[in-house]
Amino acid sequence: MNGAGHQPDRATYDCVACEKPWPCDPAREHLLRSAPNAMQLSMRLWTELEHAAGPLRDEPPAALFDRFLKWARLDS
C-alpha cells in the first residue's frame, strides 16, 4: 500500500493501514511528495493537529507539535 492509504483514524489518530501513530513514515513521505509547497504542507498538518487535539488531549502539546509539525521543517 502506498502512502496515500496511510490515513488517520479520527478517533485515535493512529494510521488505519499500519496502526502506528499518524502521520506514520509512509504518510509523511506521501505528504511531503504531494504537497504543492512547504506552506500548504504546514497548513494541512496544523489542521490535522487541531483535529487530533481532542482525541489526543492527554498528550503534551510539545509532543503533538513534534508529531504533526516539527518533522516537516524543510530547513532542518
PDB file of C-alpha atoms in Angstrom:
ATOM      1  CA  MET A   1       0.000   0.000   0.000  1.00  0.00           C
ATOM      2  CA  ASN A   2       1.346   3.416  -0.895  1.00  0.00           C
ATOM      3  CA  GLY A   3       1.480   6.373   1.481  1.00  0.00           C
ATOM      4  CA  ALA A   4      -1.881   7.695   0.286  1.00  0.00           C
ATOM      5  CA  GLY A   5      -3.550   4.735   2.007  1.00  0.00           C
ATOM      6  CA  HIS A   6      -2.000   5.678   5.340  1.00  0.00           C
ATOM      7  CA  GLN A   7      -4.707   7.921   6.738  1.00  0.00           C
ATOM      8  CA  PRO A   8      -5.569   8.809  10.332  1.00  0.00           C
ATOM      9  CA  ASP A   9      -8.336   7.126  12.273  1.00  0.00           C
ATOM     10  CA  ARG A  10     -10.069  10.278  13.552  1.00  0.00           C
ATOM     11  CA  ALA A  11     -10.960   8.624  16.868  1.00  0.00           C
ATOM     12  CA  THR A  12      -7.402   7.634  17.808  1.00  0.00           C
ATOM     13  CA  TYR A  13      -5.120   9.357  15.303  1.00  0.00           C
ATOM     14  CA  ASP A  14      -3.434   6.051  14.607  1.00  0.00           C
ATOM     15  CA  CYS A  15      -2.901   5.071  10.985  1.00  0.00           C
ATOM     16  CA  VAL A  16      -5.716   2.946   9.561  1.00  0.00           C
ATOM     17  CA  ALA A  17      -3.221   0.995   7.411  1.00  0.00           C
ATOM     18  CA  CYS A  18      -0.373   0.209   9.815  1.00  0.00           C
ATOM     19  CA  GLU A  19      -1.850   1.240  13.203  1.00  0.00           C
ATOM     20  CA  LYS A  20       1.194   3.371  14.082  1.00  0.00           C
ATOM     21  CA  PRO A  21       0.752   6.934  15.345  1.00  0.00           C
ATOM     22  CA  TRP A  22      -0.269   9.108  12.411  1.00  0.00           C
ATOM     23  CA  PRO A  23       1.448  10.557  10.472  1.00  0.00           C
ATOM     24  CA  CYS A  24       3.423   7.337  10.137  1.00  0.00           C
ATOM     25  CA  ASP A  25       6.513   7.202   7.918  1.00  0.00           C
ATOM     26  CA  PRO A  26       4.625   6.256   4.715  1.00  0.00           C
ATOM     27  CA  ALA A  27       2.099   9.042   5.365  1.00  0.00           C
ATOM     28  CA  ARG A  28       4.901  11.555   5.947  1.00  0.00           C
ATOM     29  CA  GLU A  29       6.590  10.564   2.688  1.00  0.00           C
ATOM     30  CA  HIS A  30       3.295  10.872   0.824  1.00  0.00           C
ATOM     31  CA  LEU A  31       2.516  14.243   2.414  1.00  0.00           C
ATOM     32  CA  LEU A  32       5.968  15.595   1.513  1.00  0.00           C
ATOM     33  CA  ARG A  33       5.659  14.380  -2.094  1.00  0.00           C
ATOM     34  CA  SER A  34       2.092  15.543  -2.638  1.00  0.00           C
ATOM     35  CA  ALA A  35       2.155  18.983  -1.008  1.00  0.00           C
ATOM     36  CA  PRO A  36       2.455  21.808  -3.544  1.00  0.00           C
ATOM     37  CA  ASN A  37       4.788  23.715  -1.216  1.00  0.00           C
ATOM     38  CA  ALA A  38       6.018  23.876   2.370  1.00  0.00           C
ATOM     39  CA  MET A  39       3.392  26.416   3.429  1.00  0.00           C
ATOM     40  CA  GLN A  40       0.487  24.275   2.255  1.00  0.00           C
ATOM     41  CA  LEU A  41       2.012  21.214   3.906  1.00  0.00           C
ATOM     42  CA  SER A  42       2.308  23.130   7.180  1.00  0.00           C
ATOM     43  CA  MET A  43      -1.284  24.343   6.910  1.00  0.00           C
ATOM     44  CA  ARG A  44      -2.530  20.787   6.278  1.00  0.00           C
ATOM     45  CA  LEU A  45      -0.572  19.445   9.237  1.00  0.00           C
ATOM     46  CA  TRP A  46      -1.761  22.260  11.512  1.00  0.00           C
ATOM     47  CA  THR A  47      -5.350  21.397  10.577  1.00  0.00           C
ATOM     48  CA  GLU A  48      -4.683  17.742  11.401  1.00  0.00           C
ATOM     49  CA  LEU A  49      -3.158  18.776  14.742  1.00  0.00           C
ATOM     50  CA  GLU A  50      -6.304  20.777  15.546  1.00  0.00           C
ATOM     51  CA  HIS A  51      -8.482  17.747  14.731  1.00  0.00           C
ATOM     52  CA  ALA A  52      -6.234  15.474  16.800  1.00  0.00           C
ATOM     53  CA  ALA A  53      -6.190  17.779  19.835  1.00  0.00           C
ATOM     54  CA  GLY A  54      -9.484  16.328  21.095  1.00  0.00           C
ATOM     55  CA  PRO A  55      -8.716  12.620  20.826  1.00  0.00           C
ATOM     56  CA  LEU A  56      -5.119  13.211  21.958  1.00  0.00           C
ATOM     57  CA  ARG A  57      -5.943  15.712  24.716  1.00  0.00           C
ATOM     58  CA  ASP A  58      -3.764  13.868  27.241  1.00  0.00           C
ATOM     59  CA  GLU A  59      -0.660  14.253  25.074  1.00  0.00           C
ATOM     60  CA  PRO A  60       1.727  17.089  25.972  1.00  0.00           C
ATOM     61  CA  PRO A  61       1.480  19.988  23.492  1.00  0.00           C
ATOM     62  CA  ALA A  62       5.193  19.687  22.661  1.00  0.00           C
ATOM     63  CA  ALA A  63       4.715  16.028  21.699  1.00  0.00           C
ATOM     64  CA  LEU A  64       1.830  16.960  19.388  1.00  0.00           C
ATOM     65  CA  PHE A  65       3.944  19.698  17.800  1.00  0.00           C
ATOM     66  CA  ASP A  66       6.763  17.235  17.161  1.00  0.00           C
ATOM     67  CA  ARG A  67       4.397  14.588  15.818  1.00  0.00           C
ATOM     68  CA  PHE A  68       2.430  16.815  13.473  1.00  0.00           C
ATOM     69  CA  LEU A  69       4.675  19.735  12.534  1.00  0.00           C
ATOM     70  CA  LYS A  70       8.329  19.586  13.525  1.00  0.00           C
ATOM     71  CA  TRP A  71       9.224  16.709  11.201  1.00  0.00           C
ATOM     72  CA  ALA A  72       8.036  18.654   8.166  1.00  0.00           C
ATOM     73  CA  ARG A  73      10.511  21.500   8.564  1.00  0.00           C
ATOM     74  CA  LEU A  74      12.462  21.624   5.362  1.00  0.00           C
ATOM     75  CA  ASP A  75      15.317  23.720   6.736  1.00  0.00           C
ATOM     76  CA  SER A  76      16.480  21.238   9.381  1.00  0.00           C
TER      77      SER A  76
END
